[in-house]
Amino acid sequence: MLKQLLIITMVASGLSVAQPAASQHQLIPAPVTYTAQPGHLTINGPLAVTNEGANSAQLKAVTQWFGQQASRVGLTVDANAAAGKVLRLRLVNKPNDHGAEGYKLEVNTGGISIEAGEPAGIFYGLQSVLQMLPARALNKGVQLLVPCCTMADAPRFGWRGLMLDVSRHFFTVSEVKQYLDVMAHYKLNVLHWHLTDDNGWRIEIKSFPKLTEVGGCRVPRYGTFGERLAPVPGEKATDCGFYTQADIAEVVRYAAERHITIVPEIDVPGHSLAAIAAYPELSITKVPAYVNPGSKFSEWYANGTFKMLLDNTLNPADEKVYAFLDKVFGEVAQLFPGQYIHAGGDECYHGYWEKSPVCQQFMRKNGIKDVHGLQSYFMKRVNAMIAAKGKTMIGWDEIMDGGLADGAAVMSWRGTKGGVEAAKMGHAAVMTPTTHCYLDYMQADATLEPRIYEKLYLKTTYEFEPVPAGVNSSLILGGQGNLWTEKVPTLDHAFYMTYPRALALAEVLWSPASTREWPGFVQRTEAHFERFDQGKTGEGQNCHGGNGLRPPQC
Ligand code: ACM
């Protein structure tokens, strides 16, 4: 944005001045209202911070954080600065005034003031201020100017998410923090953390240590995911990575400071090969399995059906599986303070269940008519155990097959149909259709980036409408972008795939639909590229090369 801010430099009284354009903001997501006012705030010393509010301790932490961020461009804040320009933060503790995340912001020649009903609103107001500051430190002697304006802002949706798959590629704590930093900057507030899958179990569960000792390791492989060599007999699984419970607590704390809720996903009953590698007795076939290093695992047929070549499903007919899951979800519920726990439910291959006499007998005994009913039975059991821990289950839209569990929320990925049906039945839904939200899909021509089987261009993402006509909008919690990482080998590549499409999602999910405007968004996005070039921010700054075996080098 600060092209405008910096483009024109003047020499006046021996000072260069960074001259912002006054009429237009460069904010992403676009605020609900923005009114340019005449003049600029000139900042040439520390901003004196004043905190007002029922609990101004809440504001102290956020002020400190803002100070760290703003210091990148040479702006300092100081609670004791006597005179000069002011940063006034006012928490009215009346959420009805601005909504739980909304704020009012004014920049005038005397300073900046932000008023909000809740600390999140102050935080988002400060994010807007950060976006009004230059992308990079100004040259010595150049004055920092911010255009005067008034803004009122609040999000359209409460669920503005990104999903990060840490099973296919393990990201270190430091890397997850960097991912969170950028999310917060664009007012994204949910990290859906895909912690388990066929290619690695990434969360320590104290009751079942082999989940990470065995399930967190695979044989080292490079090359195209899906075509890699399966483990050879006797080969050691040395490519390891998992989060200890202390790591999880640290990431949860870090996210909460940035007003991001983490939704953990334990993907069952399919996608469970890593758990089965650790505890083969959890499956029907009970054959010793291995954590898949990215070798061929399925066959897809022209009619849309598929077959899993390895049995990666939990046994729905075994009480011991439910006892196992109860302990797993019990520990997960303790670690994550948010309301939702994601229990997966997607792409569960039923072939091994269909062939199993144990499953057939179980179905007869329980009056279950087919394998869809059996999956529904399984998800209802999981739903009940999650509810008993005071949480709400959310699952991919397959959890509706055979009947949706009471109170469960649906994450609609095979289009928006599942979310629409869920809302019609009075269930909450999060919209994340492949057509608009799959960030693992190519965003450019295949000659320019690694080939993936689908494309999703920025413009299409920007056209995403989370509330289809005729749906009770109060049941659509929001939406999210999903970054599956089969073909994402580094954090840099994760950022490349996520942005700028996540900027489009940030705007779709925050700004009123009526303010959406593609040419303006493109122009603002271009301006934000300069910020991306400035690199990483936050505690995880400049950390590279970590994996489960080696700590990152910071
Ligand atoms: C999914 O993409 N399997 C939810």
Coordinates of C-alpha atoms and ligand atoms in Angstrom, one line a residue:
M1 CA 0.0 0.0 0.0
L2 CA 2.7 2.3 0.8
K3 CA 3.6 2.7 -2.8
Q4 CA 1.1 5.6 -2.5
L5 CA 2.5 6.5 0.9
L6 CA 6.1 6.5 -0.3
I7 CA 5.9 7.3 -4.0
I8 CA 6.1 11.0 -3.6
T9 CA 8.9 12.3 -1.5
M10 CA 9.4 15.9 -0.9
V11 CA 12.3 17.9 0.4
A12 CA 11.1 20.5 2.8
S13 CA 13.0 22.2 5.5
G14 CA 15.7 19.6 4.9
L15 CA 13.4 16.8 5.6
S16 CA 12.1 14.2 3.1
V17 CA 8.4 13.4 3.6
A18 CA 6.7 10.2 2.8
Q19 CA 3.5 11.4 1.3
P20 CA 0.5 9.2 1.4
A21 CA -2.4 9.4 -0.9
A22 CA -5.3 10.6 1.1
S23 CA -8.4 9.4 -0.8
Q24 CA -7.9 5.7 -0.9
H25 CA -7.1 3.0 1.6
Q26 CA -5.0 -0.1 0.8
L27 CA -6.5 -2.3 3.6
I28 CA -7.1 -6.0 3.2
P29 CA -9.8 -6.9 4.2
A30 CA -11.6 -3.8 3.2
P31 CA -13.2 -2.1 6.1
V32 CA -17.0 -1.7 6.3
T33 CA -16.7 2.1 6.1
Y34 CA -13.7 4.3 5.4
T35 CA -13.9 8.0 5.0
A36 CA -10.9 9.9 4.0
Q37 CA -10.4 13.2 6.0
P38 CA -8.2 16.1 5.0
G39 CA -4.6 16.1 6.1
H40 CA -2.1 13.7 7.6
L41 CA -0.9 12.6 10.9
T42 CA 2.8 13.2 11.0
I43 CA 4.7 10.9 13.3
N44 CA 8.2 12.0 14.2
G45 CA 8.5 10.6 17.7
P46 CA 7.2 7.9 20.0
L47 CA 3.4 7.6 20.0
A48 CA 2.1 8.1 23.5
V49 CA -0.2 5.3 24.3
T50 CA -3.3 5.7 26.5
N51 CA -5.3 2.7 27.5
E52 CA -8.8 3.2 28.7
G53 CA -11.2 0.5 29.6
A54 CA -12.6 -1.8 32.2
N55 CA -9.5 -4.0 32.0
S56 CA -6.7 -2.0 30.5
A57 CA -4.3 -4.8 31.4
Q58 CA -5.7 -6.6 28.4
L59 CA -4.6 -3.6 26.3
K60 CA -1.1 -3.5 27.8
A61 CA -0.1 -6.8 26.1
V62 CA -1.6 -5.8 22.8
T63 CA 0.2 -2.4 23.0
Q64 CA 3.5 -4.2 23.6
W65 CA 2.9 -6.4 20.6
F66 CA 1.9 -3.5 18.4
G67 CA 5.1 -1.7 19.5
Q68 CA 7.2 -4.7 18.4
Q69 CA 5.4 -4.8 15.0
A70 CA 5.5 -1.1 14.4
S71 CA 9.2 -0.8 15.4
R72 CA 10.0 -2.5 12.0
V73 CA 9.3 0.8 10.3
G74 CA 10.8 2.9 13.0
L75 CA 7.6 3.8 14.9
T76 CA 7.8 3.4 18.7
V77 CA 5.1 3.5 21.3
D78 CA 5.7 4.6 24.8
A79 CA 3.1 4.8 27.6
N80 CA 5.2 7.5 29.3
A81 CA 5.8 9.7 26.3
A82 CA 4.7 13.1 27.7
A83 CA 3.7 15.1 24.6
G84 CA 3.5 14.5 20.9
K85 CA 1.1 12.3 19.0
V86 CA -1.2 9.8 20.7
L87 CA -2.3 6.3 20.2
R88 CA -5.6 6.1 22.2
L89 CA -7.0 2.7 22.8
R90 CA -10.5 2.6 24.4
L91 CA -12.2 -0.6 25.4
V92 CA -15.8 0.2 26.2
N93 CA -16.5 -3.4 27.2
K94 CA -19.9 -3.2 25.5
P95 CA -19.8 -5.8 22.7
N96 CA -23.1 -4.5 21.4
D97 CA -21.5 -1.2 20.5
H98 CA -19.1 -2.7 18.0
G99 CA -19.6 -6.4 17.9
A100 CA -17.2 -8.9 19.5
E101 CA -14.5 -8.1 16.9
G102 CA -15.5 -4.7 15.6
Y103 CA -13.8 -1.4 16.2
K104 CA -14.0 2.3 15.3
L105 CA -10.8 4.0 14.2
E106 CA -9.9 7.6 13.7
V107 CA -6.6 9.1 12.4
N108 CA -6.4 12.8 12.9
T109 CA -3.5 15.2 13.1
G110 CA -3.2 14.6 16.8
G111 CA -3.0 10.9 16.7
I112 CA -4.8 7.6 16.3
S113 CA -7.7 6.4 18.4
I114 CA -9.4 3.0 18.4
E115 CA -12.5 2.1 20.3
A116 CA -13.9 -1.4 20.6
G117 CA -16.2 -3.4 22.7
E118 CA -13.8 -6.3 23.2
P119 CA -10.0 -6.7 23.1
A120 CA -10.3 -8.4 19.7
G121 CA -11.7 -5.2 18.2
I122 CA -8.7 -3.2 19.5
F123 CA -6.4 -5.9 18.1
Y124 CA -8.0 -5.7 14.6
G125 CA -8.0 -1.9 14.7
L126 CA -4.3 -2.1 15.4
Q127 CA -3.9 -4.5 12.4
S128 CA -5.5 -1.8 10.3
V129 CA -3.1 0.8 11.6
L130 CA -0.1 -1.5 10.8
Q131 CA -1.4 -1.8 7.3
M132 CA -1.5 2.0 7.1
L133 CA 2.2 2.2 8.0
P134 CA 4.9 1.9 5.4
A135 CA 5.8 -1.6 4.2
R136 CA 9.5 -1.0 5.0
A137 CA 11.5 1.2 7.2
L138 CA 11.8 4.7 5.9
N139 CA 15.1 6.3 5.1
K140 CA 16.7 8.4 7.7
G141 CA 15.1 11.8 7.9
V142 CA 12.0 10.8 6.0
Q143 CA 8.9 11.6 8.0
L144 CA 6.2 9.0 8.5
L145 CA 2.7 10.3 7.5
V146 CA -0.6 8.5 7.9
P147 CA -3.6 9.8 6.0
C148 CA -6.4 11.2 8.2
C149 CA -9.5 9.0 8.1
T150 CA -12.4 7.6 10.0
M151 CA -13.4 4.0 9.9
A152 CA -16.0 1.7 11.4
D153 CA -15.4 -2.0 10.9
A154 CA -16.6 -5.4 11.9
P155 CA -16.5 -8.8 10.3
R156 CA -19.3 -10.4 8.3
F157 CA -18.5 -13.9 9.7
G158 CA -17.1 -15.2 13.0
W159 CA -15.3 -18.1 11.3
R160 CA -12.5 -16.8 9.0
G161 CA -10.2 -19.8 8.8
L162 CA -7.3 -21.5 7.2
M163 CA -6.6 -25.2 7.4
L164 CA -3.0 -26.3 7.6
D165 CA -2.2 -30.0 7.0
V166 CA 0.8 -30.9 9.1
S167 CA 0.5 -34.6 8.5
R168 CA 1.7 -34.7 4.9
H169 CA 4.4 -32.1 5.6
F170 CA 5.4 -31.5 9.2
F171 CA 5.7 -27.8 10.1
T172 CA 7.7 -26.9 13.2
V173 CA 6.2 -24.8 16.1
S174 CA 8.2 -21.9 14.8
E175 CA 6.8 -22.3 11.3
V176 CA 3.2 -22.6 12.6
K177 CA 3.8 -19.4 14.5
Q178 CA 4.8 -17.6 11.3
Y179 CA 1.7 -18.9 9.6
L180 CA -0.4 -17.5 12.5
D181 CA 1.3 -14.1 12.4
V182 CA 0.3 -13.6 8.8
M183 CA -3.2 -14.9 9.4
A184 CA -3.7 -12.4 12.2
H185 CA -2.5 -9.5 10.0
Y186 CA -5.4 -10.2 7.7
K187 CA -7.9 -10.7 10.5
L188 CA -8.2 -14.4 9.9
N189 CA -9.2 -16.0 13.2
V190 CA -9.4 -19.8 13.0
L191 CA -6.6 -22.2 12.4
H192 CA -7.9 -25.6 11.6
W193 CA -4.9 -27.8 12.4
H194 CA -5.1 -31.1 10.5
L195 CA -3.0 -33.1 12.9
T196 CA -3.4 -36.7 11.9
D197 CA -3.6 -38.5 8.6
D198 CA -2.1 -41.5 6.8
N199 CA 1.2 -39.8 6.5
G200 CA 1.9 -38.9 10.1
W201 CA 0.3 -38.5 13.5
R202 CA 1.5 -35.2 14.9
I203 CA 0.1 -34.7 18.3
E204 CA 1.4 -36.3 21.5
I205 CA -1.3 -38.4 23.3
K206 CA 0.1 -39.4 26.6
S207 CA -2.2 -42.4 26.9
F208 CA -0.9 -43.8 23.6
P209 CA 2.8 -42.9 23.2
K210 CA 3.3 -45.1 20.1
L211 CA 0.9 -42.7 18.2
T212 CA 3.9 -40.3 17.9
E213 CA 6.8 -42.7 18.4
V214 CA 5.6 -44.9 15.5
G215 CA 2.8 -42.8 13.9
G216 CA 4.9 -39.7 13.8
C217 CA 7.7 -41.2 11.7
R218 CA 8.0 -42.5 8.1
V219 CA 10.8 -43.6 5.9
P220 CA 12.5 -40.7 4.3
R221 CA 11.4 -40.1 0.7
Y222 CA 11.5 -37.3 -1.9
G223 CA 9.9 -37.0 -5.3
T224 CA 6.3 -36.8 -6.3
F225 CA 3.8 -37.6 -3.5
G226 CA 1.7 -40.6 -4.4
E227 CA 4.5 -42.1 -6.5
R228 CA 7.2 -42.7 -3.9
L229 CA 8.6 -46.0 -3.0
A230 CA 6.9 -47.8 -0.2
P231 CA 9.1 -48.8 2.8
V232 CA 11.4 -51.7 2.0
P233 CA 11.6 -54.6 4.6
G234 CA 13.7 -53.6 7.6
E235 CA 13.9 -49.9 6.5
K236 CA 14.0 -47.5 9.5
A237 CA 11.4 -44.7 9.7
T238 CA 13.6 -41.7 10.4
D239 CA 11.6 -38.8 9.0
C240 CA 9.8 -37.8 12.2
G241 CA 7.9 -34.9 13.5
F242 CA 5.3 -34.3 16.2
Y243 CA 4.2 -31.7 18.7
T244 CA 4.6 -32.4 22.4
Q245 CA 1.7 -31.3 24.5
A246 CA 3.9 -28.5 25.7
D247 CA 4.4 -27.5 22.1
I248 CA 0.6 -27.5 21.6
A249 CA 0.0 -25.4 24.6
E250 CA 2.6 -22.9 23.4
V251 CA 1.0 -22.7 19.9
V252 CA -2.5 -22.3 21.5
R253 CA -1.2 -19.5 23.7
Y254 CA 0.5 -17.8 20.7
A255 CA -2.6 -18.1 18.6
A256 CA -4.9 -16.7 21.4
E257 CA -2.6 -13.7 21.8
R258 CA -3.5 -13.0 18.1
H259 CA -7.2 -13.7 18.7
I260 CA -7.0 -17.0 16.7
T261 CA -8.8 -20.1 17.8
I262 CA -7.3 -23.4 16.9
V263 CA -9.6 -26.2 15.8
P264 CA -7.7 -29.4 16.1
E265 CA -8.5 -32.2 13.7
I266 CA -8.2 -35.9 14.5
D267 CA -9.3 -37.5 11.2
V268 CA -11.3 -40.7 11.8
P269 CA -12.5 -43.3 10.9
G270 CA -10.6 -43.1 7.5
H271 CA -7.2 -41.4 7.0
S272 CA -6.0 -43.3 10.0
L273 CA -3.0 -45.3 8.7
A274 CA -0.5 -43.6 11.0
A275 CA -2.6 -44.6 14.1
I276 CA -2.9 -48.1 12.7
A277 CA 0.8 -48.3 12.1
A278 CA 1.2 -47.6 15.8
Y279 CA -1.6 -49.8 17.0
P280 CA -2.6 -52.3 14.2
E281 CA -5.4 -53.7 16.5
L282 CA -7.4 -50.6 15.8
S283 CA -8.2 -51.7 12.2
I284 CA -10.3 -54.6 11.0
T285 CA -7.6 -56.3 9.1
K286 CA -5.1 -55.9 12.0
V287 CA -2.2 -56.3 9.5
P288 CA 1.0 -54.5 10.5
A289 CA 0.9 -51.2 8.6
Y290 CA 3.4 -48.5 7.9
V291 CA 3.1 -44.7 7.9
N292 CA 2.7 -43.9 4.3
P293 CA 5.7 -41.9 3.0
G294 CA 3.8 -40.8 -0.1
S295 CA 3.5 -44.0 -2.0
K296 CA 0.5 -45.0 -4.0
F297 CA -2.4 -45.5 -1.6
S298 CA -5.6 -45.5 -3.6
E299 CA -7.3 -46.1 -7.0
W300 CA -9.9 -43.8 -8.3
Y301 CA -12.5 -44.9 -10.8
A302 CA -14.4 -43.0 -13.5
N303 CA -17.7 -43.1 -11.6
G304 CA -16.1 -41.1 -8.7
T305 CA -15.6 -44.1 -6.4
F306 CA -12.3 -45.2 -5.0
K307 CA -10.4 -48.0 -3.3
M308 CA -7.9 -47.7 -0.6
L309 CA -5.0 -50.1 -1.3
L310 CA -4.0 -50.1 2.4
D311 CA -6.7 -50.5 5.1
N312 CA -6.5 -47.0 6.7
T313 CA -9.9 -47.3 8.5
L314 CA -10.6 -47.8 12.2
N315 CA -12.8 -50.8 13.1
P316 CA -16.3 -49.4 13.8
A317 CA -17.4 -52.7 15.4
D318 CA -14.8 -52.8 18.1
E319 CA -15.5 -51.2 21.6
K320 CA -11.8 -50.9 22.1
V321 CA -11.6 -48.4 19.3
Y322 CA -14.2 -46.2 21.0
A323 CA -12.3 -46.5 24.3
F324 CA -9.1 -45.5 22.4
L325 CA -10.9 -42.5 20.8
D326 CA -12.5 -41.4 24.1
K327 CA -9.0 -41.1 25.6
V328 CA -7.6 -39.4 22.5
F329 CA -10.4 -36.8 22.3
G330 CA -10.2 -36.4 26.1
E331 CA -6.6 -35.3 25.9
V332 CA -7.3 -33.1 22.8
A333 CA -10.2 -31.4 24.6
Q334 CA -7.9 -30.6 27.5
L335 CA -5.3 -29.0 25.2
F336 CA -7.5 -26.8 23.1
P337 CA -9.8 -24.3 24.7
G338 CA -12.0 -23.6 21.7
Q339 CA -15.5 -24.9 21.2
Y340 CA -15.0 -27.1 18.2
I341 CA -13.1 -30.3 17.7
H342 CA -12.8 -31.6 14.2
A343 CA -13.2 -35.4 13.8
G344 CA -12.7 -35.7 10.1
G345 CA -15.1 -38.2 8.6
D346 CA -14.0 -37.6 5.0
E347 CA -13.1 -40.1 2.3
C348 CA -13.6 -43.2 4.5
Y349 CA -13.3 -46.3 2.3
H350 CA -15.8 -48.9 3.3
G351 CA -14.5 -51.8 1.3
Y352 CA -12.8 -53.5 4.3
W353 CA -15.9 -53.0 6.4
E354 CA -18.1 -54.5 3.7
K355 CA -15.9 -57.6 3.5
S356 CA -15.6 -58.1 7.3
P357 CA -17.9 -60.7 8.9
V358 CA -17.3 -58.9 12.2
C359 CA -18.7 -55.7 10.8
Q360 CA -21.6 -57.5 9.1
Q361 CA -22.6 -59.1 12.4
F362 CA -22.2 -55.8 14.3
M363 CA -24.5 -54.1 11.8
R364 CA -27.2 -56.9 12.1
K365 CA -27.0 -56.7 15.9
N366 CA -27.4 -52.9 15.9
G367 CA -30.0 -52.7 13.1
I368 CA -27.6 -50.8 10.8
K369 CA -28.6 -51.3 7.2
D370 CA -25.5 -50.5 5.3
V371 CA -21.9 -49.2 5.6
H372 CA -23.1 -45.6 5.3
G373 CA -25.2 -46.3 8.4
L374 CA -22.2 -47.8 10.0
Q375 CA -20.1 -44.7 9.4
S376 CA -23.0 -42.6 10.8
Y377 CA -23.1 -44.8 13.9
F378 CA -19.3 -44.3 14.3
M379 CA -19.5 -40.5 13.9
K380 CA -22.5 -40.4 16.3
R381 CA -20.4 -42.2 18.9
V382 CA -17.5 -39.8 18.4
N383 CA -19.9 -36.9 18.6
A384 CA -21.3 -38.1 21.9
M385 CA -17.8 -38.5 23.4
I386 CA -16.8 -35.0 22.2
A387 CA -20.0 -33.5 23.6
A388 CA -19.4 -35.2 26.9
K389 CA -16.2 -33.3 27.1
G390 CA -18.1 -30.0 26.7
K391 CA -17.1 -29.5 23.1
T392 CA -18.9 -29.5 19.7
M393 CA -17.9 -31.9 16.9
I394 CA -17.4 -30.6 13.5
G395 CA -16.6 -32.9 10.5
W396 CA -16.3 -32.9 6.8
D397 CA -19.6 -33.2 5.0
E398 CA -19.4 -37.0 4.7
I399 CA -20.5 -37.0 8.4
M400 CA -24.0 -36.4 7.0
D401 CA -24.0 -39.7 5.1
G402 CA -26.4 -42.1 6.8
G403 CA -27.6 -39.4 9.3
L404 CA -26.0 -36.4 11.0
A405 CA -25.2 -36.6 14.7
D406 CA -27.1 -34.3 17.1
G407 CA -25.6 -30.8 17.4
A408 CA -22.7 -31.6 15.0
A409 CA -21.4 -28.8 12.7
V410 CA -20.6 -29.6 9.1
M411 CA -17.6 -28.4 7.1
S412 CA -18.8 -28.4 3.5
W413 CA -16.0 -29.2 1.0
R414 CA -17.7 -31.1 -1.8
G415 CA -19.3 -27.9 -2.9
T416 CA -21.6 -26.0 -0.6
K417 CA -24.4 -28.5 -0.8
G418 CA -23.6 -30.3 2.4
G419 CA -23.5 -27.0 4.3
V420 CA -26.8 -26.0 2.8
E421 CA -28.4 -29.3 3.8
A422 CA -26.9 -29.1 7.3
A423 CA -28.3 -25.5 7.8
K424 CA -31.7 -26.6 6.5
M425 CA -31.7 -29.2 9.3
G426 CA -30.7 -26.5 11.9
H427 CA -27.0 -27.4 12.1
A428 CA -24.2 -24.9 11.9
A429 CA -21.9 -25.1 8.8
V430 CA -18.6 -23.8 7.6
M431 CA -18.2 -23.4 3.9
T432 CA -15.0 -24.5 2.3
P433 CA -15.8 -25.8 -1.2
T434 CA -13.0 -27.1 -3.4
T435 CA -14.2 -24.8 -6.2
H436 CA -13.1 -21.7 -4.3
C437 CA -11.2 -22.6 -1.1
Y438 CA -8.6 -25.3 -1.9
L439 CA -5.3 -23.6 -1.6
D440 CA -3.3 -26.7 -2.6
Y441 CA -4.7 -26.3 -6.2
M442 CA -2.5 -24.6 -8.7
Q443 CA -3.0 -20.9 -8.9
A444 CA -1.0 -20.3 -12.0
D445 CA -0.2 -22.1 -15.3
A446 CA 1.4 -25.5 -14.9
T447 CA 4.5 -24.2 -16.7
L448 CA 5.0 -21.8 -13.8
E449 CA 4.5 -24.0 -10.7
P450 CA 4.5 -27.7 -9.7
R451 CA 1.7 -29.5 -11.4
I452 CA -1.4 -30.4 -9.3
Y453 CA -4.5 -32.0 -10.6
E454 CA -6.7 -28.9 -10.3
K455 CA -6.5 -25.1 -10.7
L456 CA -8.0 -22.3 -8.5
Y457 CA -7.3 -18.8 -9.6
L458 CA -7.4 -15.8 -7.3
K459 CA -10.4 -14.3 -9.0
T460 CA -12.5 -17.4 -8.5
T461 CA -11.6 -17.4 -4.8
Y462 CA -12.6 -13.7 -4.6
E463 CA -16.0 -14.7 -6.1
F464 CA -16.7 -17.1 -3.3
E465 CA -20.1 -16.6 -1.6
P466 CA -20.4 -18.5 1.6
V467 CA -24.2 -18.1 2.0
P468 CA -26.0 -19.6 -1.0
A469 CA -29.5 -18.2 -1.7
G470 CA -32.3 -19.4 0.6
V471 CA -30.0 -20.5 3.5
N472 CA -30.4 -19.2 7.0
S473 CA -27.3 -17.1 7.1
S474 CA -27.1 -17.3 10.9
L475 CA -26.2 -21.0 10.6
I476 CA -23.3 -20.3 8.2
L477 CA -20.5 -19.7 10.6
G478 CA -18.1 -18.6 7.8
G479 CA -15.6 -20.2 5.6
Q480 CA -11.9 -21.2 5.3
G481 CA -9.2 -22.0 2.8
N482 CA -7.6 -25.4 3.0
L483 CA -3.9 -26.0 2.5
W484 CA -3.2 -29.8 2.0
T485 CA 0.5 -30.3 1.9
E486 CA 1.2 -33.4 -0.2
K487 CA 3.0 -31.1 -2.6
V488 CA 4.1 -28.4 -0.2
P489 CA 7.6 -29.3 1.0
T490 CA 8.5 -26.0 2.8
L491 CA 7.0 -23.1 4.7
D492 CA 8.0 -20.7 1.9
H493 CA 6.0 -22.9 -0.5
A494 CA 3.1 -23.0 2.0
F495 CA 3.0 -19.2 2.0
Y496 CA 3.3 -19.2 -1.8
M497 CA 0.2 -21.4 -2.1
T498 CA -1.8 -19.7 0.7
Y499 CA -1.3 -16.1 -0.5
P500 CA -2.7 -14.1 -2.2
R501 CA -5.7 -16.4 -2.3
A502 CA -6.1 -16.2 1.5
L503 CA -6.3 -12.4 1.0
A504 CA -9.3 -12.9 -1.1
L505 CA -10.8 -15.2 1.5
A506 CA -10.0 -12.7 4.3
E507 CA -12.0 -10.1 2.4
V508 CA -14.8 -12.4 1.5
L509 CA -15.2 -13.5 5.1
W510 CA -14.7 -10.1 6.7
S511 CA -16.0 -7.4 4.4
P512 CA -19.7 -6.8 3.5
A513 CA -20.5 -8.6 0.2
S514 CA -21.7 -5.3 -1.2
T515 CA -18.2 -3.7 -0.9
R516 CA -16.5 -6.5 -2.9
E517 CA -14.8 -5.1 -5.9
W518 CA -12.3 -7.1 -8.0
P519 CA -10.2 -4.3 -9.7
G520 CA -9.8 -2.5 -6.3
F521 CA -8.9 -5.8 -4.7
V522 CA -6.2 -6.5 -7.3
Q523 CA -4.7 -3.1 -6.9
R524 CA -4.6 -3.5 -3.0
T525 CA -3.2 -7.0 -3.4
E526 CA -0.3 -5.8 -5.6
A527 CA 0.4 -3.2 -2.9
H528 CA 0.6 -6.0 -0.2
F529 CA 3.2 -7.9 -2.3
E530 CA 5.7 -5.3 -1.1
R531 CA 4.9 -6.3 2.5
F532 CA 5.4 -10.0 1.7
D533 CA 8.8 -9.1 0.3
Q534 CA 9.7 -7.7 3.7
G535 CA 9.7 -11.2 5.1
K536 CA 8.5 -12.7 8.2
T537 CA 7.4 -11.2 11.5
G538 CA 6.8 -12.3 15.0
E539 CA 8.5 -14.7 17.4
G540 CA 9.1 -17.2 14.7
Q541 CA 11.2 -14.6 12.7
N542 CA 13.9 -15.9 10.4
C543 CA 13.7 -19.5 11.5
H544 CA 14.5 -22.1 8.8
G545 CA 15.1 -25.7 8.3
G546 CA 13.5 -27.3 11.3
N547 CA 11.9 -30.6 11.2
G548 CA 11.0 -33.3 13.7
L549 CA 14.6 -34.3 14.1
R550 CA 16.4 -31.0 14.0
P551 CA 15.3 -27.8 15.7
P552 CA 14.9 -24.9 13.5
Q553 CA 17.8 -22.5 13.1
C554 CA 16.7 -19.1 14.2
Ligands
ACM1 C1 -10.9 -33.4 2.0 O1 -10.4 -32.7 1.1 N1 -10.6 -34.7 2.0 C2 -11.7 -32.9 3.1

